[in-house]
Coordinates of C-alpha atoms in Angstrom, one line a residue:
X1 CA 21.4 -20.2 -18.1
X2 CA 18.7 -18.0 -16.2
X3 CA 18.8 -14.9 -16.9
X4 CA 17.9 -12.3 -13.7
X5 CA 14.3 -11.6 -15.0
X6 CA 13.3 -15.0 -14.8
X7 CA 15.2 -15.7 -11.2
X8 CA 13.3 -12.6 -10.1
X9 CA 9.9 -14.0 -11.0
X10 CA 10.5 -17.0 -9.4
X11 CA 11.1 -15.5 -6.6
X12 CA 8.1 -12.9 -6.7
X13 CA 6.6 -16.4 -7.1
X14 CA 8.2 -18.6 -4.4
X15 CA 7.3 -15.2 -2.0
X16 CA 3.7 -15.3 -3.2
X17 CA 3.4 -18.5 -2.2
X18 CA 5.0 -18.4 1.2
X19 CA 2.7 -15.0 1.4
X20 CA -0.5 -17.0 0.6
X21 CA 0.5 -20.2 3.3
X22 CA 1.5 -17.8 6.1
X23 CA -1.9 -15.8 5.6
X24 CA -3.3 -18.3 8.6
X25 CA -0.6 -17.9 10.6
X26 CA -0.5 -14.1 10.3
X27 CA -4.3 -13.8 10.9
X28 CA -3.8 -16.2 13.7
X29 CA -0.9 -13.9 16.0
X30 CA -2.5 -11.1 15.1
X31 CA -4.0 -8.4 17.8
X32 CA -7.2 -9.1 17.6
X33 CA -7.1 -13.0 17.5
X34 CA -4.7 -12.3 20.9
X35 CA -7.8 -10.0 22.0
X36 CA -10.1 -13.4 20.9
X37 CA -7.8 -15.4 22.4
X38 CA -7.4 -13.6 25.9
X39 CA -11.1 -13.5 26.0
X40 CA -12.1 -16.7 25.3
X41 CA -9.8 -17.6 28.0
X42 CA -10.9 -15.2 30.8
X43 CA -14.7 -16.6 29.8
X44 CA -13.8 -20.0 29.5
X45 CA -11.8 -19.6 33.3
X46 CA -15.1 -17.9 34.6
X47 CA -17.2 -20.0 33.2
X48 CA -15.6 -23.1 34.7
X49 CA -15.5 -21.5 38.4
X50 CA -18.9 -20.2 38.2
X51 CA -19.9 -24.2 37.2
X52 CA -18.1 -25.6 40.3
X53 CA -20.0 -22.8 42.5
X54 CA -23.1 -23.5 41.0
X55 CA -22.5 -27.5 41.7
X56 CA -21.2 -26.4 44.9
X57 CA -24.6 -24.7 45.5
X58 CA -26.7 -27.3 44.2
X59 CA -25.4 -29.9 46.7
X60 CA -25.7 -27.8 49.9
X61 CA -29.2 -27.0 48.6
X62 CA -30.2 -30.7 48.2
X63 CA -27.9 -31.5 51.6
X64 CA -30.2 -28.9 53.7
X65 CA -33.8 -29.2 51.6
X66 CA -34.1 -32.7 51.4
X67 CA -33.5 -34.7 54.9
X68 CA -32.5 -38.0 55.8
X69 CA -34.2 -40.6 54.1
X70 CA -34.1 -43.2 57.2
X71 CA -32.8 -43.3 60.8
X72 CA -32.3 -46.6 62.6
X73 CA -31.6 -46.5 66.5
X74 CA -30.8 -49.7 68.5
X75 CA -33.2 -49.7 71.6
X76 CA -31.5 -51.9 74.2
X77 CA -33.7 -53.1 76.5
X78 CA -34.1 -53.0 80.2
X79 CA -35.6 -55.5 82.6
X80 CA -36.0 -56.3 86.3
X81 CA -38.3 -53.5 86.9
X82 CA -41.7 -54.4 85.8
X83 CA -42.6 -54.1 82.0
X84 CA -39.5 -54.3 79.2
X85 CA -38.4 -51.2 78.5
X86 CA -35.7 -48.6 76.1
X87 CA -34.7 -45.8 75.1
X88 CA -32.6 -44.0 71.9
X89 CA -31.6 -40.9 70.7
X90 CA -32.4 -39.6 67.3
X91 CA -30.1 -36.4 67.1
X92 CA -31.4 -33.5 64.5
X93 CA -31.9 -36.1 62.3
X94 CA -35.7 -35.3 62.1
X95 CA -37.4 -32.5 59.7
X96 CA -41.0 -30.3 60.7
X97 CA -43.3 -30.7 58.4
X98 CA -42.3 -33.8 56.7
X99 CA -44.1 -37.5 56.9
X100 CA -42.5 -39.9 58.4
X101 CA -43.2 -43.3 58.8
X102 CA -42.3 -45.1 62.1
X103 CA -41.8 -49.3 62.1
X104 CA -40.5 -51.2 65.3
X105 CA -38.4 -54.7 64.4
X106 CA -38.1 -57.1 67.0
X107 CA -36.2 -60.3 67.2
X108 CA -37.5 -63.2 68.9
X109 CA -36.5 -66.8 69.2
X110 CA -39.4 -69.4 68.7
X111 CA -39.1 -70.7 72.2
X112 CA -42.0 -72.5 74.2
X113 CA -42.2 -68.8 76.5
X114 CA -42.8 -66.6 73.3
X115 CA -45.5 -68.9 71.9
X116 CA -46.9 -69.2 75.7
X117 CA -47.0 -65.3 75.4
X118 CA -48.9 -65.4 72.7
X119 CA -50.4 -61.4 71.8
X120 CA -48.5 -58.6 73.9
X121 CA -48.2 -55.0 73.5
X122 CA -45.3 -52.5 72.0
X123 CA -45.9 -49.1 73.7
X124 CA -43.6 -46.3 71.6
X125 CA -43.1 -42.8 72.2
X126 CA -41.3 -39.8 70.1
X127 CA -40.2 -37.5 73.1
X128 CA -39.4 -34.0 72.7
X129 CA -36.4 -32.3 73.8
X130 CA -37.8 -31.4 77.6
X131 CA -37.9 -34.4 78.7
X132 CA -35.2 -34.8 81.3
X133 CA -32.6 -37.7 80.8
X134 CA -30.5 -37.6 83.8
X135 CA -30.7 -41.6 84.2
X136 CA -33.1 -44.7 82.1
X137 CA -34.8 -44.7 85.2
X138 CA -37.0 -41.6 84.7
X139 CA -38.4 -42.3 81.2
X140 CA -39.8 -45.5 82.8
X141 CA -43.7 -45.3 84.6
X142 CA -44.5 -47.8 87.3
X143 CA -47.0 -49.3 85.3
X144 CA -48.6 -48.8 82.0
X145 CA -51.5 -46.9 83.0
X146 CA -49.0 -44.1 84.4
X147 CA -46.9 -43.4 81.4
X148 CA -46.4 -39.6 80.7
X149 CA -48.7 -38.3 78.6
X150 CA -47.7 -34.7 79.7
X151 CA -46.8 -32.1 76.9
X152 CA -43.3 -33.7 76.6
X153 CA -44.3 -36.5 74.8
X154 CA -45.2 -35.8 71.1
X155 CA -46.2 -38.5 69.4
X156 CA -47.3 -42.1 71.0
X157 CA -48.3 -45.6 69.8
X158 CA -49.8 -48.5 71.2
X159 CA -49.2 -51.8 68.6
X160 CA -50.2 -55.4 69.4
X161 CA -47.5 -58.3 68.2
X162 CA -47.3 -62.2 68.2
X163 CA -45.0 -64.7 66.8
X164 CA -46.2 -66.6 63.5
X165 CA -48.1 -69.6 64.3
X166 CA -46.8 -72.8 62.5
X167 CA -48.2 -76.3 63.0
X168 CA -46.5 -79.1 64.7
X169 CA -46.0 -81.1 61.3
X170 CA -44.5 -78.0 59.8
X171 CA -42.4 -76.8 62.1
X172 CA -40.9 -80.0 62.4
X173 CA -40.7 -80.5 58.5
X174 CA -39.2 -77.0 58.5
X175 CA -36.5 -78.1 61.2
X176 CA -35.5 -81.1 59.3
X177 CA -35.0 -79.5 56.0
X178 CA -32.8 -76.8 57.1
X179 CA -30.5 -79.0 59.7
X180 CA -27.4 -78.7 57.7
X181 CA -27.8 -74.9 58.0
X182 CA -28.7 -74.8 61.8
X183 CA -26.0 -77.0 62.4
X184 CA -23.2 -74.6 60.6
X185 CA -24.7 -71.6 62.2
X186 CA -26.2 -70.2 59.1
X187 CA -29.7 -70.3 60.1
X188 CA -31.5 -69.9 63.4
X189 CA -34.8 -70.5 64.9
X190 CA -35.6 -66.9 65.2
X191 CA -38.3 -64.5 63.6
X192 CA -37.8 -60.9 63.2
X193 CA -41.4 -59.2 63.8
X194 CA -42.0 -56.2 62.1
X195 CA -44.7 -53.4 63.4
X196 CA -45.5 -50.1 61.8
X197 CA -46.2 -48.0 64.9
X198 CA -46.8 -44.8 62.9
X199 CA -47.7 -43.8 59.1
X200 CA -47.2 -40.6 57.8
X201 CA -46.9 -38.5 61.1
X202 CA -45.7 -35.2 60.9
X203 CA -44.3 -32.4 63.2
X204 CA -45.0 -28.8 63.3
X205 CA -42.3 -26.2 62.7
X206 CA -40.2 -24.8 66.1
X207 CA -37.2 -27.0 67.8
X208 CA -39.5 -28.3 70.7
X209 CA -41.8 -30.0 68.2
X210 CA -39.3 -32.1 66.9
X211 CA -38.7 -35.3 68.7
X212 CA -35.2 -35.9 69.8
X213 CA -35.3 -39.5 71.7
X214 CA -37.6 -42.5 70.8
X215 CA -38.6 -44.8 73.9
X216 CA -40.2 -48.6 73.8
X217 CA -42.3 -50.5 76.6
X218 CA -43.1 -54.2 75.6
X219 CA -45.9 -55.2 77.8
X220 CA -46.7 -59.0 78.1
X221 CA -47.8 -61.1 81.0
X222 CA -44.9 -63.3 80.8
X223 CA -41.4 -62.5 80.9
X224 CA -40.3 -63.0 76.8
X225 CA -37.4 -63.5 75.9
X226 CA -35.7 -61.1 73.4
X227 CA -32.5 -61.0 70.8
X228 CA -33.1 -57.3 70.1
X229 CA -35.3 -54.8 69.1
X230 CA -35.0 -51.8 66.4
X231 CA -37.1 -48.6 65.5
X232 CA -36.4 -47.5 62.2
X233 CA -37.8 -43.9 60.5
X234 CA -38.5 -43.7 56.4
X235 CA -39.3 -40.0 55.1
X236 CA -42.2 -40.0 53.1
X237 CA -41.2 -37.5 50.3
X238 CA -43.3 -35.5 48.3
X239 CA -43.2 -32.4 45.9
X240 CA -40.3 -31.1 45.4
X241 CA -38.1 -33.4 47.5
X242 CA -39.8 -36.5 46.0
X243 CA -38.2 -35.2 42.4
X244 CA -34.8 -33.9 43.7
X245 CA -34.3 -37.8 45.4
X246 CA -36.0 -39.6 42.8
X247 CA -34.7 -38.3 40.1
X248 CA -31.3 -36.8 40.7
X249 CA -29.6 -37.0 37.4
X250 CA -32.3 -34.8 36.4
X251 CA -32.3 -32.7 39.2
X252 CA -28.8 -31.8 39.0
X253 CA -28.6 -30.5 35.9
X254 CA -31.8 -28.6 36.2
X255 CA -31.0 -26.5 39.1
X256 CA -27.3 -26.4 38.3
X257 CA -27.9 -25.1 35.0
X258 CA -30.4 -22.9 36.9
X259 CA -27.5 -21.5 39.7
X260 CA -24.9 -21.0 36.7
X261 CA -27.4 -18.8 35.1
X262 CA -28.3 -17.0 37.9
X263 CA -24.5 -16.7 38.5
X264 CA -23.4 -15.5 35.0
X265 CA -26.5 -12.8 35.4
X266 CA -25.2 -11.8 38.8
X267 CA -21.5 -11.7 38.0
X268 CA -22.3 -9.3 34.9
X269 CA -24.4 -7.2 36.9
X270 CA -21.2 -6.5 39.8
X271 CA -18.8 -6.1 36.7
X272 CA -21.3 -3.0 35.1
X273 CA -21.3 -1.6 38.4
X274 CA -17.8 -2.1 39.4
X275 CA -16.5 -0.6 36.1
X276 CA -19.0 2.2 36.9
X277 CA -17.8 4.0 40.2
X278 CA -14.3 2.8 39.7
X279 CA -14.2 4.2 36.4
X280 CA -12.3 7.6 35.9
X281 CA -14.7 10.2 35.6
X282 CA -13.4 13.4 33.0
X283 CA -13.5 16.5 35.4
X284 CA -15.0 19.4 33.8
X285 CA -12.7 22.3 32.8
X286 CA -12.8 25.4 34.2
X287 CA -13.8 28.5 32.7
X288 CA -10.9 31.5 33.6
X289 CA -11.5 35.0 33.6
X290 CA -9.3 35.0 30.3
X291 CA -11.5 32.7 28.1
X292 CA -14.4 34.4 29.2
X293 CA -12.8 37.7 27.6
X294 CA -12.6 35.9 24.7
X295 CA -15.3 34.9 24.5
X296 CA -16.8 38.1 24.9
X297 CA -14.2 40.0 22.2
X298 CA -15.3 37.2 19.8
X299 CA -19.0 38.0 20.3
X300 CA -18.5 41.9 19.9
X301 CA -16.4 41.3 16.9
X302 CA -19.4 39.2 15.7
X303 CA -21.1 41.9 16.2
X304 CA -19.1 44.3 14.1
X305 CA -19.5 41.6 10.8
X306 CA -21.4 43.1 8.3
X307 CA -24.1 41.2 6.3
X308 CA -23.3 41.6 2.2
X309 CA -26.6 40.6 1.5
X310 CA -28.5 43.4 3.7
X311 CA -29.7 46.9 2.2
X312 CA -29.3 49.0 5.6
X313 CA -25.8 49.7 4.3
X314 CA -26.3 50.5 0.1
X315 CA -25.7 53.9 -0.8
X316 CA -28.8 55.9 -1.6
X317 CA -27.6 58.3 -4.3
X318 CA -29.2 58.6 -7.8
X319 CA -27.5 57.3 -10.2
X320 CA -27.7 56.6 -14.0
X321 CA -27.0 52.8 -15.6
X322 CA -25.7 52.6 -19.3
X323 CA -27.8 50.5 -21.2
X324 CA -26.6 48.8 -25.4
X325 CA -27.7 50.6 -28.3
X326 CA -29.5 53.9 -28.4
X327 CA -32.4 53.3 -25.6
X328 CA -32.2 55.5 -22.8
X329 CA -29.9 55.3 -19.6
X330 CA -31.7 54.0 -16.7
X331 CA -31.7 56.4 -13.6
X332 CA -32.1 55.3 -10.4
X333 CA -34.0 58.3 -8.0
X334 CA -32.3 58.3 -4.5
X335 CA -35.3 58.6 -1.7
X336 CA -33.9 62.2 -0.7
X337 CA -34.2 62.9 -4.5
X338 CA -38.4 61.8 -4.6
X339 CA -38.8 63.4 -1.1
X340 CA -37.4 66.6 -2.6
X341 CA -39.7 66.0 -6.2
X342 CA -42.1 65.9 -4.1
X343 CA -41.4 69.2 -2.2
X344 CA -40.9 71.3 -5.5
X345 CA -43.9 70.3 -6.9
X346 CA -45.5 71.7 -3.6
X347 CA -43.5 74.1 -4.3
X348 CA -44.7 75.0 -7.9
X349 CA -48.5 74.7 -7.1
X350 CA -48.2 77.1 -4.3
X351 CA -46.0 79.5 -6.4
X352 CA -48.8 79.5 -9.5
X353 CA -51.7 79.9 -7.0
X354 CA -49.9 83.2 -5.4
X355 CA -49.4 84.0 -9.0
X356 CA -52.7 83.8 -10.2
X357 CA -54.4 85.3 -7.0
X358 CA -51.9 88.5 -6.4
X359 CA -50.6 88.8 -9.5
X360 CA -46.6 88.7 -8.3
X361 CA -44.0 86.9 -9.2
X362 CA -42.0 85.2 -6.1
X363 CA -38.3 85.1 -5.8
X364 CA -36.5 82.3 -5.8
X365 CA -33.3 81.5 -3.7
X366 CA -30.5 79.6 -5.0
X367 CA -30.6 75.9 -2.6
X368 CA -28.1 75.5 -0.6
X369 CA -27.6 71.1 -0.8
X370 CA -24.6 71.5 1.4
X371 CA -25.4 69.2 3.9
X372 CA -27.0 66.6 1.8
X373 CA -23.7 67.0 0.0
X374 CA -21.2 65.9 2.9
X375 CA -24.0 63.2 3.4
X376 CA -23.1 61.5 -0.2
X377 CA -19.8 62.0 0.3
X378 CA -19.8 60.2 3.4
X379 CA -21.8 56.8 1.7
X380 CA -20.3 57.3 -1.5
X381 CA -17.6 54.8 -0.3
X382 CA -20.0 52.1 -1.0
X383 CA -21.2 52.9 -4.3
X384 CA -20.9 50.3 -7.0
X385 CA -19.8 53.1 -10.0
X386 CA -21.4 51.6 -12.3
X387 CA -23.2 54.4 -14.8
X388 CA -21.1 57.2 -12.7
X389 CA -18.9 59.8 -14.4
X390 CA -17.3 63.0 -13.6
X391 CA -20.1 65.2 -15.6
X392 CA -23.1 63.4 -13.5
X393 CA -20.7 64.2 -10.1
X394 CA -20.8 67.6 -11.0
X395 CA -23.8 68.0 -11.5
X396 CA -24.9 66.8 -8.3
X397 CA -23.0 70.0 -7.1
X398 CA -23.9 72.5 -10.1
X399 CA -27.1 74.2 -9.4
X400 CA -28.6 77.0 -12.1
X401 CA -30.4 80.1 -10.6
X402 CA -33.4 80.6 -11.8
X403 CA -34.4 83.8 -13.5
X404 CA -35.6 87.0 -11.0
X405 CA -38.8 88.4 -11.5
X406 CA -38.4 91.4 -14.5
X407 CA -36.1 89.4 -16.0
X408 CA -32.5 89.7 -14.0
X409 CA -30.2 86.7 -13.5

């Protein structure tokens, strides 16, 4: 049997263990991995919006920099009042300052009249948005020779067109070969004719210099015959727009990465200042009459401290200092006790030169040190002691008279 030291290690053991495989889990549900976690989240969830702004961005930029890359109009024509003629509307579809190249496509049937024809005209005109359009009848001239050349009219071409010659032999070899195809409907004898009217035209900046309405005149001698005619405008890109439609993979991640940036930079910059006025600001406290008396009793007090270290305060009484063996006390002379030295030996010189020039002796009066007396006795408080004893006190106060002239104490 176990006894309960070893079931006690095994389980200081088994908790070790558990201790060492729940040191993950406990570093992972711990404050700051929340903290992590919460914030990785919040930047993760900003991050994501700011990407579908930035994408939102980058598509209304390309949708309002870079214009419509063709516009085809239908032009139906009009006859029974002189030349061919029609008219289309090309909405806002047009951009200032941008080529464009203009091509007319007209589809004719190979009939006897068209070859009769042989080379007629295409008159085409970009219109601008004066031009009055109150009925088809208006945009039409007489004649040729009278068509508007006024300021409304902003652009204008004059093309020449003919069908494509083929020989007899040919065209009848051509027939033959495709018969099962003309005979299910899959072919016809038609040719489409394609014109370029204009290359690389371009229109200034302002509303009324953009063309809003495109009008044909076909002018022939004979009365053709027609299936239909088409005007169709190609932007010419360059710069800037040639990249962002020629290479839009590119361009997309370019100028998102750009906006998202731009967004990161602009969202920190309304966080600093938002945490910044809304912020609460610490009010300063107010300084009451009573701290201000404090303040003042501490300074006098402060005042009052005296400095161990400083002289002004030692006693200035002469003193003798024990000293080992047999040398000689020390004795400390006070400055009252030098000044006075100093006085008797004036004194003394002055008393022998009376002497020696009159011949008497002078008398001497006991000193009366009363006054220097209740001086020591007021600093004695801050004497030391040391070298002090009751026969050097007294005879401080002790004075001996000197001896009177003839010999009389």
């Amino acid at each position: 049997m176990m006894n309960d030291d070893d079931e006690d290690e095994e389980r200081s053991a088994l908790g070790r263990a558990v201790d060492t495989v729940l040191i993950p889990v406990h570093v992972a549900i711990s404050k700051p991995a929340q903290k992590a976690y919460l914030g990785t989240f919040l930047f993760a969830t900003t991050s994501l919006i700011l990407l579908c702004f930035s994408t939102l961005a980058y598509v209304l930029f390309y949708y309002n920099y870079v214009p419509q890359i063709g516009i085809e109009r239908t032009i139906h024509l009009q006859f029974g009042n002189g030349h061919p003629y029609g008219s289309s509307y090309l909405s806002s579809a047009l951009t200032s300052l941008q080529p464009y190249d203009v091509t007319l496509f007209i589809h004719l049937p190979r009939s006897p009249v068209n070859f009769k024809a042989g080379n007629f005209m295409i008159d085409l005109s970009l219109l601008s948005p004066t031009v009055p359009t109150s009925s088809p009848a208006d945009l039409v001239p007489p004649s040729l020779s009278s068509i508007n050349t006024s300021t409304s009219v902003l652009v204008r071409s004059r093309r020449p067109a003919i069908l494509t010659y083929a020989s007899p032999l040919i065209d009848t070899a051509s027939t033959l070969s495709g018969l099962p195809w003309y005979i299910l409907g899959w072919k016809r004898e038609s040719e489409i004719l394609e014109v370029s009217m204009l290359e690389g035209v371009e229109f200034a900046r302002g509303w009324r210099n953009i063309p809003d309405m495109v009008k044909v005149v076909v002018e022939a001698d004979v009365n053709m015959q027609f299936y239909g005619i088409g005007v169709k405008i190609v932007a010419r890109f360059r710069g800037l727009r040639y990249m962002l439609y020629n290479h839009r993979i590119f361009s997309y991640i370019f100028f998102t990465t750009s906006f998202y940036f731009v967004s990161i930079a602009s969202t920190f910059l309304a966080y600093l200042i938002f945490t910044y006025y809304l912020s609460p600001q610490t009010p300063k406290p107010m300084k009451t009459e009573s701290q201000d008396n404090v303040k003042h009793e501490h300074t006098d007090s402060d005042s009052d401290i005296v400095d161990p270290f400083s002289a002004s305060g030692l006693s200035d009484t002469s003193r003798n200092f024990p000293t080992l063996g047999r040398q000689m006390p020390l004795h400390f002379s006070s400055r009252n006790e030098a000044i006075k030295r100093e006085g008797e030996g004036m004194a003394r010189v002055k008393e022998e030169e009376i002497v020696r020039t009159t011949g008497i002796q002078p008398l001497v009066a006991e000193a009366d040190d009363e006054e220097d007396d209740e001086d020591r006795d007021l600093l004695s408080w801050r004497d030391s002691g040391i070298g002090t004893s009751l026969e050097e006190g007294d005879g401080r106060r002790v004075q001996k008279r000197r001896p009177l002239v003839g010999g009389k104490k």
